[in-house]
mmCIF file of N, CA and C in Angstrom:
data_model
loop_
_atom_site.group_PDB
_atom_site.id
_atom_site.type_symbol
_atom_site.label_atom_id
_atom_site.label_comp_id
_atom_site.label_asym_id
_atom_site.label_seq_id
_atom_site.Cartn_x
_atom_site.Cartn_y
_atom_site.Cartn_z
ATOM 1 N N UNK A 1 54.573 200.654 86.589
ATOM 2 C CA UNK A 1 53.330 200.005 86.188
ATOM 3 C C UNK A 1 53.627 198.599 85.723
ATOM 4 N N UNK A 2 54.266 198.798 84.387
ATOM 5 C CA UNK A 2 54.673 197.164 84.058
ATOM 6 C C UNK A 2 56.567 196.992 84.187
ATOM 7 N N UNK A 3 56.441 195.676 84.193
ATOM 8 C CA UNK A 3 58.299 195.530 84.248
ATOM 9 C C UNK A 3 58.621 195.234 83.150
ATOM 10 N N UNK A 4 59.770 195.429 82.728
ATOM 11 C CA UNK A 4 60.316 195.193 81.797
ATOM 12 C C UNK A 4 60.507 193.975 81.158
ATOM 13 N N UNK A 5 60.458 192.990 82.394
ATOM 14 C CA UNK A 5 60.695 191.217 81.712
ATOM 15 C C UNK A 5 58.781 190.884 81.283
ATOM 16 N N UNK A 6 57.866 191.640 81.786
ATOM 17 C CA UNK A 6 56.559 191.716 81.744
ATOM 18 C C UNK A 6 56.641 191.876 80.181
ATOM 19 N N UNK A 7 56.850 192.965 79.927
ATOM 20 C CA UNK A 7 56.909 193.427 78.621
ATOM 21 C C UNK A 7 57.531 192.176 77.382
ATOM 22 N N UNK A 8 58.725 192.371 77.867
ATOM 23 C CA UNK A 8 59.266 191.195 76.894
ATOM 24 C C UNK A 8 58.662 190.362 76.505
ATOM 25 N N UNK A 9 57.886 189.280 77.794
ATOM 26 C CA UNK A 9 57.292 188.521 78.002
ATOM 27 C C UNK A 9 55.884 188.088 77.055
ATOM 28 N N UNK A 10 55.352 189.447 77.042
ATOM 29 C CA UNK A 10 54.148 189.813 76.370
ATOM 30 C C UNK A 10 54.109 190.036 74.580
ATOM 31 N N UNK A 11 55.312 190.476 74.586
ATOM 32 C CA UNK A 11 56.134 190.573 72.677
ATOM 33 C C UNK A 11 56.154 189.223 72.678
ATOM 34 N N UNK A 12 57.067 188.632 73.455
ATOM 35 C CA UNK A 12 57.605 187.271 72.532
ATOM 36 C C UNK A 12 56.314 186.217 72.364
ATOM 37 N N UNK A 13 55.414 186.668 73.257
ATOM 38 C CA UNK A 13 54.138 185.461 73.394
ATOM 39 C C UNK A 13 53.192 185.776 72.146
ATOM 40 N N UNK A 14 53.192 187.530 71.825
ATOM 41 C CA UNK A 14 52.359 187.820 70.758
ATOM 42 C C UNK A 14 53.170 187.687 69.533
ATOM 43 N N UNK A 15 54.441 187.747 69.696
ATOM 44 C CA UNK A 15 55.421 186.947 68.685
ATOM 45 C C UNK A 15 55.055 185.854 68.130
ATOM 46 N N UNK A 16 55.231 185.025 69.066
ATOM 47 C CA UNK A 16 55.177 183.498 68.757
ATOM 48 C C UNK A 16 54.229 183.235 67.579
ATOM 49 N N UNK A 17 53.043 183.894 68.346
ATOM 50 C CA UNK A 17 51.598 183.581 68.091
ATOM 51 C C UNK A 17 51.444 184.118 66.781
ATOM 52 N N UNK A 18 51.984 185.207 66.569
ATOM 53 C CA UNK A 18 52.057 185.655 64.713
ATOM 54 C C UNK A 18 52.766 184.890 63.995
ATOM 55 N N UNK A 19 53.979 184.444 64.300
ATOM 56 C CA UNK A 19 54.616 183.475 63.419
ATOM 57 C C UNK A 19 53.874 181.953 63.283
ATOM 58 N N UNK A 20 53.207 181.315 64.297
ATOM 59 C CA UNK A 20 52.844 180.079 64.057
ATOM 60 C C UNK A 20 51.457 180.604 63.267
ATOM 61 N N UNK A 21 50.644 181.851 63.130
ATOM 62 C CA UNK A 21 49.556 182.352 62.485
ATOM 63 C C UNK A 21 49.725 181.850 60.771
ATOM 64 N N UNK A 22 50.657 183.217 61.175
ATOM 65 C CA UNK A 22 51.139 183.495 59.785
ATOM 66 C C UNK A 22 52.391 182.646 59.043
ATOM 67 N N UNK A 23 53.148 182.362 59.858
ATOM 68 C CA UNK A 23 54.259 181.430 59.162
ATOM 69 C C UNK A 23 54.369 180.499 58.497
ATOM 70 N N UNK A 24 53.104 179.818 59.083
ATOM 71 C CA UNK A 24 52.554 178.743 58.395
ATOM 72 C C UNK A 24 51.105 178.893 57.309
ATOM 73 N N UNK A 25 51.083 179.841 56.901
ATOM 74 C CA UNK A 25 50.019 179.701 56.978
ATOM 75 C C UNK A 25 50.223 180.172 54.989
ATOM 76 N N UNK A 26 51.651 180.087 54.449
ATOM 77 C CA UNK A 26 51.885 180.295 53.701
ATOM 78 C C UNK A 26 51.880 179.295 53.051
ATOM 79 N N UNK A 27 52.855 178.237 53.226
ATOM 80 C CA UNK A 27 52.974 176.988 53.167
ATOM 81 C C UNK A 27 51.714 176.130 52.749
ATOM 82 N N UNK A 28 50.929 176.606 53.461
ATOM 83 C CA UNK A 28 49.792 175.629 53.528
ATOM 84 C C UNK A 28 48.171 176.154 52.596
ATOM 85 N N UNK A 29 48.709 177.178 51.507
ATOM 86 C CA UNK A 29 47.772 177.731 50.435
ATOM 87 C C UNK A 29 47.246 177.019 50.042
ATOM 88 N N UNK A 30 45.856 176.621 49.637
ATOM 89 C CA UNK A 30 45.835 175.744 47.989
ATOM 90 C C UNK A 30 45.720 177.337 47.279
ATOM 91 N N UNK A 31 45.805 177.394 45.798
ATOM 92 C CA UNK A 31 45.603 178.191 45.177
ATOM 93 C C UNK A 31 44.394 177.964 43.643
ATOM 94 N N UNK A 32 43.213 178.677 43.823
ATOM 95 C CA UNK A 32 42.559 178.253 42.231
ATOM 96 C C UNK A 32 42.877 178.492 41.097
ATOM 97 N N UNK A 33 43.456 178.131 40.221
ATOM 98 C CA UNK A 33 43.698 178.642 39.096
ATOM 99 C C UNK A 33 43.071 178.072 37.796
ATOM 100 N N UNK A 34 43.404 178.880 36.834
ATOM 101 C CA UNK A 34 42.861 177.829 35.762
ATOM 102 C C UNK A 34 43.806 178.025 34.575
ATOM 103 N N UNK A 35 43.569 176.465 33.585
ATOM 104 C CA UNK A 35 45.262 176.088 32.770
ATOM 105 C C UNK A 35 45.935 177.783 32.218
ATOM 106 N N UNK A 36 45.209 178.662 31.577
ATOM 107 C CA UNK A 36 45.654 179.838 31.490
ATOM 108 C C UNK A 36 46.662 180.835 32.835
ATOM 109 N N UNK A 37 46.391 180.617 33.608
ATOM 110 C CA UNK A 37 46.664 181.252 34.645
ATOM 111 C C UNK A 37 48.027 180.418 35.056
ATOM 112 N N UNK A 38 48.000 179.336 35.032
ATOM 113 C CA UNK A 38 49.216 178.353 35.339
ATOM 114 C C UNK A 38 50.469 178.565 34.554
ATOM 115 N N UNK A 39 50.078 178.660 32.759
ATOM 116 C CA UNK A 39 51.110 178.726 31.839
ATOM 117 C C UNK A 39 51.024 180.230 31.966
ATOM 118 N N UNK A 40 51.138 181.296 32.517
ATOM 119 C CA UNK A 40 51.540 182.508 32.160
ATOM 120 C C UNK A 40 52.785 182.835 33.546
ATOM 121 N N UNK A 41 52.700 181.550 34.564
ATOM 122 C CA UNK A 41 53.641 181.470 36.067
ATOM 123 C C UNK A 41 53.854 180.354 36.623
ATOM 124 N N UNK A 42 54.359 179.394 35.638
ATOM 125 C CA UNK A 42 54.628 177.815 36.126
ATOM 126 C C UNK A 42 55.279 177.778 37.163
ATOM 127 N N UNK A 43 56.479 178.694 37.218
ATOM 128 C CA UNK A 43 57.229 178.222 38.638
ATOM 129 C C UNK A 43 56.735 178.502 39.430
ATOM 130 N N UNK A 44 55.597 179.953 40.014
ATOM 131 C CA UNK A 44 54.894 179.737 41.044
ATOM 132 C C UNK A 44 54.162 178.626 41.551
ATOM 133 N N UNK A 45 53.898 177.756 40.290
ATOM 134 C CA UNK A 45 53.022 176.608 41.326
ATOM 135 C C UNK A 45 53.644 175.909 40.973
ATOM 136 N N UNK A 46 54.563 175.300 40.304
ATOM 137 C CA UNK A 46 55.587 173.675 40.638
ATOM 138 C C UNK A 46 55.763 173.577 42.187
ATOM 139 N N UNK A 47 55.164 172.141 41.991
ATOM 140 C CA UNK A 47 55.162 171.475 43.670
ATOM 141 C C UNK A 47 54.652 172.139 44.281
ATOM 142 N N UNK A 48 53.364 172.655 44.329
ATOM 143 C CA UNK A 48 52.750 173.185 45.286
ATOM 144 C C UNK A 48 51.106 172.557 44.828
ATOM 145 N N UNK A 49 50.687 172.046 46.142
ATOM 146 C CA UNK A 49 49.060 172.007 46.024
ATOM 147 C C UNK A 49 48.531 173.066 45.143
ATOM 148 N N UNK A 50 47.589 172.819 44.232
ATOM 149 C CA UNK A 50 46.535 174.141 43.433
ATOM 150 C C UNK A 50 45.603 173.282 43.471
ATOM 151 N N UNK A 51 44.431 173.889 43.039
ATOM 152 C CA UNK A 51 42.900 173.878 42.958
ATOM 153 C C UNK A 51 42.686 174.379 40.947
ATOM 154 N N UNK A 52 42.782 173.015 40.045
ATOM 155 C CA UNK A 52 42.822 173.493 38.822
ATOM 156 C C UNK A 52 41.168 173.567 38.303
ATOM 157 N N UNK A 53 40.974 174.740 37.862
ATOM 158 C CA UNK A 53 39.796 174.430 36.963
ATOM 159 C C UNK A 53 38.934 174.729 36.237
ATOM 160 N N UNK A 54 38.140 174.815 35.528
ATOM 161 C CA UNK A 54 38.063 174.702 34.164
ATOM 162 C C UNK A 54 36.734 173.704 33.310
ATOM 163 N N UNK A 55 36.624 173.266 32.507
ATOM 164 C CA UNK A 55 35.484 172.308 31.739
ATOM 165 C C UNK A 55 36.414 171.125 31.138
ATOM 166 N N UNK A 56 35.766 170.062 31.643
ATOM 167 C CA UNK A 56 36.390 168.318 31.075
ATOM 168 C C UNK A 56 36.567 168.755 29.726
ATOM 169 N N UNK A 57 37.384 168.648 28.418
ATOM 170 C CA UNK A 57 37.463 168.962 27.328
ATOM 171 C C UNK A 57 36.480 167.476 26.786
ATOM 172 N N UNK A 58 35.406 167.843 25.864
ATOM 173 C CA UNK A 58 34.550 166.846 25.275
ATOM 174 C C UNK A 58 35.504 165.934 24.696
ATOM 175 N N UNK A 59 35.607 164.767 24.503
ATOM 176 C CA UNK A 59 36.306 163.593 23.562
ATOM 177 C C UNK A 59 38.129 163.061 23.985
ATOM 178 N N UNK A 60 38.147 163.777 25.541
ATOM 179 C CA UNK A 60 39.333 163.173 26.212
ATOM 180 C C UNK A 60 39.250 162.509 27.610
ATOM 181 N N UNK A 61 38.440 161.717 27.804
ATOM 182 C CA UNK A 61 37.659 161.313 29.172
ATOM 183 C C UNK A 61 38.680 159.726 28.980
ATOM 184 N N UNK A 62 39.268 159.014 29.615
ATOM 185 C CA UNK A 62 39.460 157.837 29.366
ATOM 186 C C UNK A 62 39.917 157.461 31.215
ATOM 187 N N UNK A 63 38.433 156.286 30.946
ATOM 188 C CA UNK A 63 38.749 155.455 32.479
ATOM 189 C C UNK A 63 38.767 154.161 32.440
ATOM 190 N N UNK A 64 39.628 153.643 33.120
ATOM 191 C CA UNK A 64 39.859 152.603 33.025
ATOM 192 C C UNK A 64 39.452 151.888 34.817
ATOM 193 N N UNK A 65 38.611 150.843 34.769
ATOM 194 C CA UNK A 65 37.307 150.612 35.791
ATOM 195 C C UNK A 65 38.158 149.562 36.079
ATOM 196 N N UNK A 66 39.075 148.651 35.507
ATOM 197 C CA UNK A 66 40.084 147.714 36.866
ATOM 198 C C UNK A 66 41.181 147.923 37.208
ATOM 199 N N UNK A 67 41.983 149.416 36.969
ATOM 200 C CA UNK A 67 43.006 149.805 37.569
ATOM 201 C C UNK A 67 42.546 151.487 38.088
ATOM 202 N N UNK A 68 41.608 151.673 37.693
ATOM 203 C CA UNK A 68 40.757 153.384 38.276
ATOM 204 C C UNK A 68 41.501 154.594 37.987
ATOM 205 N N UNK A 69 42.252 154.194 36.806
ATOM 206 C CA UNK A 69 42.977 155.161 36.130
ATOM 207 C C UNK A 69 42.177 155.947 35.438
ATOM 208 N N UNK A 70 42.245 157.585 35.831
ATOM 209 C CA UNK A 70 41.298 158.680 34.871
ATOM 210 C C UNK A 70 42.225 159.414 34.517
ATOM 211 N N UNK A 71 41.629 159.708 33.027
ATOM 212 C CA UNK A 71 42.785 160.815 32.437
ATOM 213 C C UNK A 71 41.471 161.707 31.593
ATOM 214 N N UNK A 72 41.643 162.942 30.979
ATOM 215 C CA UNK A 72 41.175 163.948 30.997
ATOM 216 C C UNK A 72 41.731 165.234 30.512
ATOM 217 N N UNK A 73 41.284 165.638 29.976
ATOM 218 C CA UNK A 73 41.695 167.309 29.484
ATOM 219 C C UNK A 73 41.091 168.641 30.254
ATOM 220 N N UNK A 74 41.488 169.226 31.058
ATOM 221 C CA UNK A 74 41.225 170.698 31.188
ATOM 222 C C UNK A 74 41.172 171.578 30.657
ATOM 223 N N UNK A 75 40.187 172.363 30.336
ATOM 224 C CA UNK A 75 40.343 173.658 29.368
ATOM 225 C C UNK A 75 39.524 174.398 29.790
ATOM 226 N N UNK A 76 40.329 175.948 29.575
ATOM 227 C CA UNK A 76 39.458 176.988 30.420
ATOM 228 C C UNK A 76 38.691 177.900 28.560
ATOM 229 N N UNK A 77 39.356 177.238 27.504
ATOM 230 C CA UNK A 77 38.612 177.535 26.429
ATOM 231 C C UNK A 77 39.940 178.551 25.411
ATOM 232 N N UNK A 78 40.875 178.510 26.350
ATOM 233 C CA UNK A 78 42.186 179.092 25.530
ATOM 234 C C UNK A 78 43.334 178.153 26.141
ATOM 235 N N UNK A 79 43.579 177.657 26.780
ATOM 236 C CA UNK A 79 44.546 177.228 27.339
ATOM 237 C C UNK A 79 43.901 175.583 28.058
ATOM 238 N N UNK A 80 44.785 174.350 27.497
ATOM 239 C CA UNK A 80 44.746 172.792 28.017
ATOM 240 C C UNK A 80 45.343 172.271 28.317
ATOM 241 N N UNK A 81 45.526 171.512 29.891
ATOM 242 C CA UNK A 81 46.215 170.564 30.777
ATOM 243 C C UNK A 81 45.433 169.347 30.864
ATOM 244 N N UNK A 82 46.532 168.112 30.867
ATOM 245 C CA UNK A 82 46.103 167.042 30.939
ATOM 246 C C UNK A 82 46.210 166.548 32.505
ATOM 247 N N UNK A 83 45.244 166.259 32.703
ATOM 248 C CA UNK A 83 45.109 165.458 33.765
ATOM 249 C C UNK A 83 45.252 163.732 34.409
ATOM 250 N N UNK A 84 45.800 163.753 35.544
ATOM 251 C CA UNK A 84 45.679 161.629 35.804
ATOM 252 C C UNK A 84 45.266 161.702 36.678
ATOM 253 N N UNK A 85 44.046 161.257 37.291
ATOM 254 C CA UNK A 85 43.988 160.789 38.507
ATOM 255 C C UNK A 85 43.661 159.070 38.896
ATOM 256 N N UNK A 86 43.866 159.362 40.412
ATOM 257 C CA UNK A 86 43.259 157.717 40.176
ATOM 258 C C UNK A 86 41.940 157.627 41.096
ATOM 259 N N UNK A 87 41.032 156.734 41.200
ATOM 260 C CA UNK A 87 39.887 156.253 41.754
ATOM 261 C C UNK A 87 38.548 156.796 41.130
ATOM 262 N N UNK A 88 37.558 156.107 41.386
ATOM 263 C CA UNK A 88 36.358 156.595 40.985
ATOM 264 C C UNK A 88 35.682 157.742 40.654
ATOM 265 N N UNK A 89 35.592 158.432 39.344
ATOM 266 C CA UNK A 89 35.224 159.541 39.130
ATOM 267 C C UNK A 89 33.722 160.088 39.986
ATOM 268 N N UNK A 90 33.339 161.613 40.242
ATOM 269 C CA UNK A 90 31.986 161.608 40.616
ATOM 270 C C UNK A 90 31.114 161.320 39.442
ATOM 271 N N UNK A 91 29.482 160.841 40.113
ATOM 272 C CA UNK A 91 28.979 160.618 39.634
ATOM 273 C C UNK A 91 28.104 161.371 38.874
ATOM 274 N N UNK A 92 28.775 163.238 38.573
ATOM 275 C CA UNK A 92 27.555 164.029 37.833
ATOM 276 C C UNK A 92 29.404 164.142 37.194
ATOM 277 N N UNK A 93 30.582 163.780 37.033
ATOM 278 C CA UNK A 93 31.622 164.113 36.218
ATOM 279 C C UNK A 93 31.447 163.769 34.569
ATOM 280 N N UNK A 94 31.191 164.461 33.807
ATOM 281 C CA UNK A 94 31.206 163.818 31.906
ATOM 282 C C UNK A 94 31.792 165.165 31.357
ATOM 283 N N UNK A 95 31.815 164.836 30.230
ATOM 284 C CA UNK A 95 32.281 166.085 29.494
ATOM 285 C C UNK A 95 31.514 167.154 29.366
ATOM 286 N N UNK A 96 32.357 168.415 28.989
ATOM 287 C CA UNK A 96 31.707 170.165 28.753
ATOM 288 C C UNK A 96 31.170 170.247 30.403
ATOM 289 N N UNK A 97 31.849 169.484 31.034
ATOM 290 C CA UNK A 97 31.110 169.916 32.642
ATOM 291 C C UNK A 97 32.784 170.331 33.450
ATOM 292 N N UNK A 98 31.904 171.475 34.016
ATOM 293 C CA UNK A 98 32.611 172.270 35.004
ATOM 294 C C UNK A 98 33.212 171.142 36.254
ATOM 295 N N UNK A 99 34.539 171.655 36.473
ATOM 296 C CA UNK A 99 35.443 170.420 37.151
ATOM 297 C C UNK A 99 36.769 171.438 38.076
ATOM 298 N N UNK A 100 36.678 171.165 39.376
ATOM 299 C CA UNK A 100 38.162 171.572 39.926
ATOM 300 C C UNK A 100 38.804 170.496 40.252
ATOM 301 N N UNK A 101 40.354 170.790 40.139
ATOM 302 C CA UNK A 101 40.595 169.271 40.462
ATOM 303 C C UNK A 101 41.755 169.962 41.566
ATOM 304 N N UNK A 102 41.965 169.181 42.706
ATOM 305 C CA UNK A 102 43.173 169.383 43.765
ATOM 306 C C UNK A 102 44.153 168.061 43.490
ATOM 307 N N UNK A 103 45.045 168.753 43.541
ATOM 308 C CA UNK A 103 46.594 167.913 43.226
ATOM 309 C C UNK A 103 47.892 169.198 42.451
ATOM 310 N N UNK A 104 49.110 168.425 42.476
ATOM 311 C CA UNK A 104 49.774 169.163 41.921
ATOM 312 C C UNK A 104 50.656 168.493 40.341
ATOM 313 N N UNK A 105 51.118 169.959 39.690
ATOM 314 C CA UNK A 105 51.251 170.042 38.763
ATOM 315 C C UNK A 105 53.046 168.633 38.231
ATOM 316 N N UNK A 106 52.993 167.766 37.410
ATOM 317 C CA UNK A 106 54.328 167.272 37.175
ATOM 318 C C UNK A 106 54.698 167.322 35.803
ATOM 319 N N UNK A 107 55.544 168.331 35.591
ATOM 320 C CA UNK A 107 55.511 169.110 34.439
ATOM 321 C C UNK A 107 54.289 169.149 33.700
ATOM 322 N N UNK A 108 54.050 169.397 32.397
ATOM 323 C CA UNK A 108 53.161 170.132 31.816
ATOM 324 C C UNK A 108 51.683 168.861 32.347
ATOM 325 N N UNK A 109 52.086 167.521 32.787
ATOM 326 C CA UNK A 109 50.782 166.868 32.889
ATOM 327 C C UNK A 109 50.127 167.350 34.435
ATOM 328 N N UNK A 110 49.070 167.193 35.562
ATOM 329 C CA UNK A 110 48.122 167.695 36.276
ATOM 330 C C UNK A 110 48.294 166.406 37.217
ATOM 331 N N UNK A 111 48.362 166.171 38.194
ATOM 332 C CA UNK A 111 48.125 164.445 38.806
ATOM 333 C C UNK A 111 47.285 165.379 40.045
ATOM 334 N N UNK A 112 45.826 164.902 39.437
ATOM 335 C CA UNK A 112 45.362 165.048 40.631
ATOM 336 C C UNK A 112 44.645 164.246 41.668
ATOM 337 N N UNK A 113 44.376 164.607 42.522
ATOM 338 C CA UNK A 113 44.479 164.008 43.915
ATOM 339 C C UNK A 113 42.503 163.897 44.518
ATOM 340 N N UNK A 114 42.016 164.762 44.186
ATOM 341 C CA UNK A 114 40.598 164.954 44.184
ATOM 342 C C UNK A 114 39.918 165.499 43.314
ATOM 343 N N UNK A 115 39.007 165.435 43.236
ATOM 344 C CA UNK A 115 37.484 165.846 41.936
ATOM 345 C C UNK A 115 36.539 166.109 42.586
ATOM 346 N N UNK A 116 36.307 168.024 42.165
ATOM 347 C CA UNK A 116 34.520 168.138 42.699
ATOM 348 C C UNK A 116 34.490 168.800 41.313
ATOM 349 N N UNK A 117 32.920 168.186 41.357
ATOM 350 C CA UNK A 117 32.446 168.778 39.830
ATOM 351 C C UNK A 117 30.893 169.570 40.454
ATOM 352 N N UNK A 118 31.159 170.565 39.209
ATOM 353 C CA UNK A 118 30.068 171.227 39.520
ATOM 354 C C UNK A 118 28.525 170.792 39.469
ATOM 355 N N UNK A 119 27.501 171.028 40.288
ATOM 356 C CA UNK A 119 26.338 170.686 39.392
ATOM 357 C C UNK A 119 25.674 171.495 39.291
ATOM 358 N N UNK A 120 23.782 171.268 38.907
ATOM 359 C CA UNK A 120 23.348 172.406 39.280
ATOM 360 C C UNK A 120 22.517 172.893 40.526
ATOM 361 N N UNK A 121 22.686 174.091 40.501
ATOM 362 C CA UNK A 121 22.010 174.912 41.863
ATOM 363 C C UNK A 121 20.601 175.115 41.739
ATOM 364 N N UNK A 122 19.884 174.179 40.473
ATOM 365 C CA UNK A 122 18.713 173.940 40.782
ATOM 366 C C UNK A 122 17.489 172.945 41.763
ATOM 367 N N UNK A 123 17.234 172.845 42.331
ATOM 368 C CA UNK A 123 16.739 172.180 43.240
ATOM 369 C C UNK A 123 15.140 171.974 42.626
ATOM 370 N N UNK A 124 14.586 170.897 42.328
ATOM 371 C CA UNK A 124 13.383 170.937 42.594
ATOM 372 C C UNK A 124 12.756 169.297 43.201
ATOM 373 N N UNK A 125 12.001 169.602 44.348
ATOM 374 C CA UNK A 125 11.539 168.865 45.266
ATOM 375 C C UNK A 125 10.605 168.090 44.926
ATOM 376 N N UNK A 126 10.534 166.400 44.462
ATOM 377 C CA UNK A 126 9.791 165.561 43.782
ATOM 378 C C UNK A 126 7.711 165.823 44.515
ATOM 379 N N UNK A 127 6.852 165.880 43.486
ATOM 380 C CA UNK A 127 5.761 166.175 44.084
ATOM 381 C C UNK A 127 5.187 165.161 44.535
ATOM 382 N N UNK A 128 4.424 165.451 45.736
ATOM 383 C CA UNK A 128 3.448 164.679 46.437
ATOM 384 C C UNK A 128 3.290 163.510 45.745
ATOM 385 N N UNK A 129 3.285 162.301 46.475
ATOM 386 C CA UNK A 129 2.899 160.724 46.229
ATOM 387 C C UNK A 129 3.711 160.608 44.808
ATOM 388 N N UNK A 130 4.500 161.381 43.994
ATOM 389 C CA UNK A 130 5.075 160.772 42.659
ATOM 390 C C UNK A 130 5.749 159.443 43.346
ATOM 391 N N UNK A 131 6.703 159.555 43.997
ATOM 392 C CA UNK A 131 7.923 158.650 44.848
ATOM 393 C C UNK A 131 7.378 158.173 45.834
ATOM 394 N N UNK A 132 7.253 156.774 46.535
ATOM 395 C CA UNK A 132 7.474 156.025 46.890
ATOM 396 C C UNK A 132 8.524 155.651 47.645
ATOM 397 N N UNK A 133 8.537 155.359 49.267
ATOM 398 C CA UNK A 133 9.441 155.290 50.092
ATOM 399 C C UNK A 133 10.736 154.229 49.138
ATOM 400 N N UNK A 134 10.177 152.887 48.604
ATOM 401 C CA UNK A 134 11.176 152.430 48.644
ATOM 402 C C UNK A 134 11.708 152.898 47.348
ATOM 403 N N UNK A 135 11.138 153.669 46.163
ATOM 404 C CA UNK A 135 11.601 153.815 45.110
ATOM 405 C C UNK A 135 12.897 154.990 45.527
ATOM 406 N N UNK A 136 12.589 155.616 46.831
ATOM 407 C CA UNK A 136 13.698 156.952 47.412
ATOM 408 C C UNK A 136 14.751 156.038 47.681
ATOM 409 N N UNK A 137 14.590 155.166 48.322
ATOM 410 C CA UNK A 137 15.989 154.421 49.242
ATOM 411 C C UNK A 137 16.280 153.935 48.000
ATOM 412 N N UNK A 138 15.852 153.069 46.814
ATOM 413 C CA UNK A 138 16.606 152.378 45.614
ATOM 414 C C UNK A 138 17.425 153.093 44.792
ATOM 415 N N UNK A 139 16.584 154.716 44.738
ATOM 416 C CA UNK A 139 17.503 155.844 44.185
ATOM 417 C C UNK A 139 18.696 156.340 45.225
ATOM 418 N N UNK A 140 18.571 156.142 46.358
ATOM 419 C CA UNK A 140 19.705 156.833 47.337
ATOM 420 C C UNK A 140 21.011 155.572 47.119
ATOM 421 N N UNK A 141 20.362 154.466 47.526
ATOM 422 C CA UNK A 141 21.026 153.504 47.385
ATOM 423 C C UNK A 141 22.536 153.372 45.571
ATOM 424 N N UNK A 142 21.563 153.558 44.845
ATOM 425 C CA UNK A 142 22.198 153.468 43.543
ATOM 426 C C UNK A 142 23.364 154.887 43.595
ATOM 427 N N UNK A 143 23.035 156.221 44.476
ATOM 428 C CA UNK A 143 23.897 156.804 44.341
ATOM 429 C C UNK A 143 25.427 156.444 44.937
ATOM 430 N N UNK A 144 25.240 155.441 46.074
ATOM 431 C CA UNK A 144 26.141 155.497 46.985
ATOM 432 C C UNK A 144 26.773 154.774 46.214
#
């Protein structure tokens, strides 16, 4: 029915295909954690991408707007990492607000690399004639 080099043929191809799946696919984790979770297994994540996060700690926010240096406290409410990043914070980011940050850990300080902050999942849709075409574009505008 089948030959034997058939066979082989058919392993090493579904071989391959699991190792480039899976082989890589380790390597290339982010992981979420939060500062508690980090200090109970530091060496698991030294030098490795994570996803930290947690609430801006109120009264440690410091940015500096001509070199775009942000620094910051993480706290999941038992456990705090300091954070650096650089460039423009988002624009719903302030304190007691929910924050993940991607980057990795250099010793006990956080250097991270991106910022999404949470907002809310409330939606409500401005009513009839309140807004004004151009008053929408001046508000869209100011977000960008």
């Amino acid at each position: 029915w089948m030959k034997p080099k058939h066979i082989f043929g058919i392993v090493l191809v579904v071989g391959a295909l699991a190792y480039l799946i899976f082989g890589g696919l380790g390597s290339n984790l982010v992981y979420f954690i939060t500062p508690s979770e980090y200090f109970q297994n530091e060496a698991k994540y030294a030098n490795r991408p994570v996803r930290l996060g947690g609430l801006v700690k109120a009264g440690t926010v410091r940015y500096n707007k001509d070199n775009l240096q942000l620094s910051f406290v993480v706290t999941d409410g038992v456990r705090e990492v300091p954070v650096q990043s650089v460039g423009t914070p988002p624009a719903l980011f302030k304190e007691n607000q929910g924050v993940v940050v991607e980057g990795k850990f250099a010793g006990e300080r956080f250097q991270g690399s991106n910022l999404l902050v949470k907002h809310s999942e409330s939606y409500q849709a401005p009513k009839d004639g309140k807004y004004t075409p151009e008053q929408i574009k001046k508000v869209i505008q100011e977000t960008n």
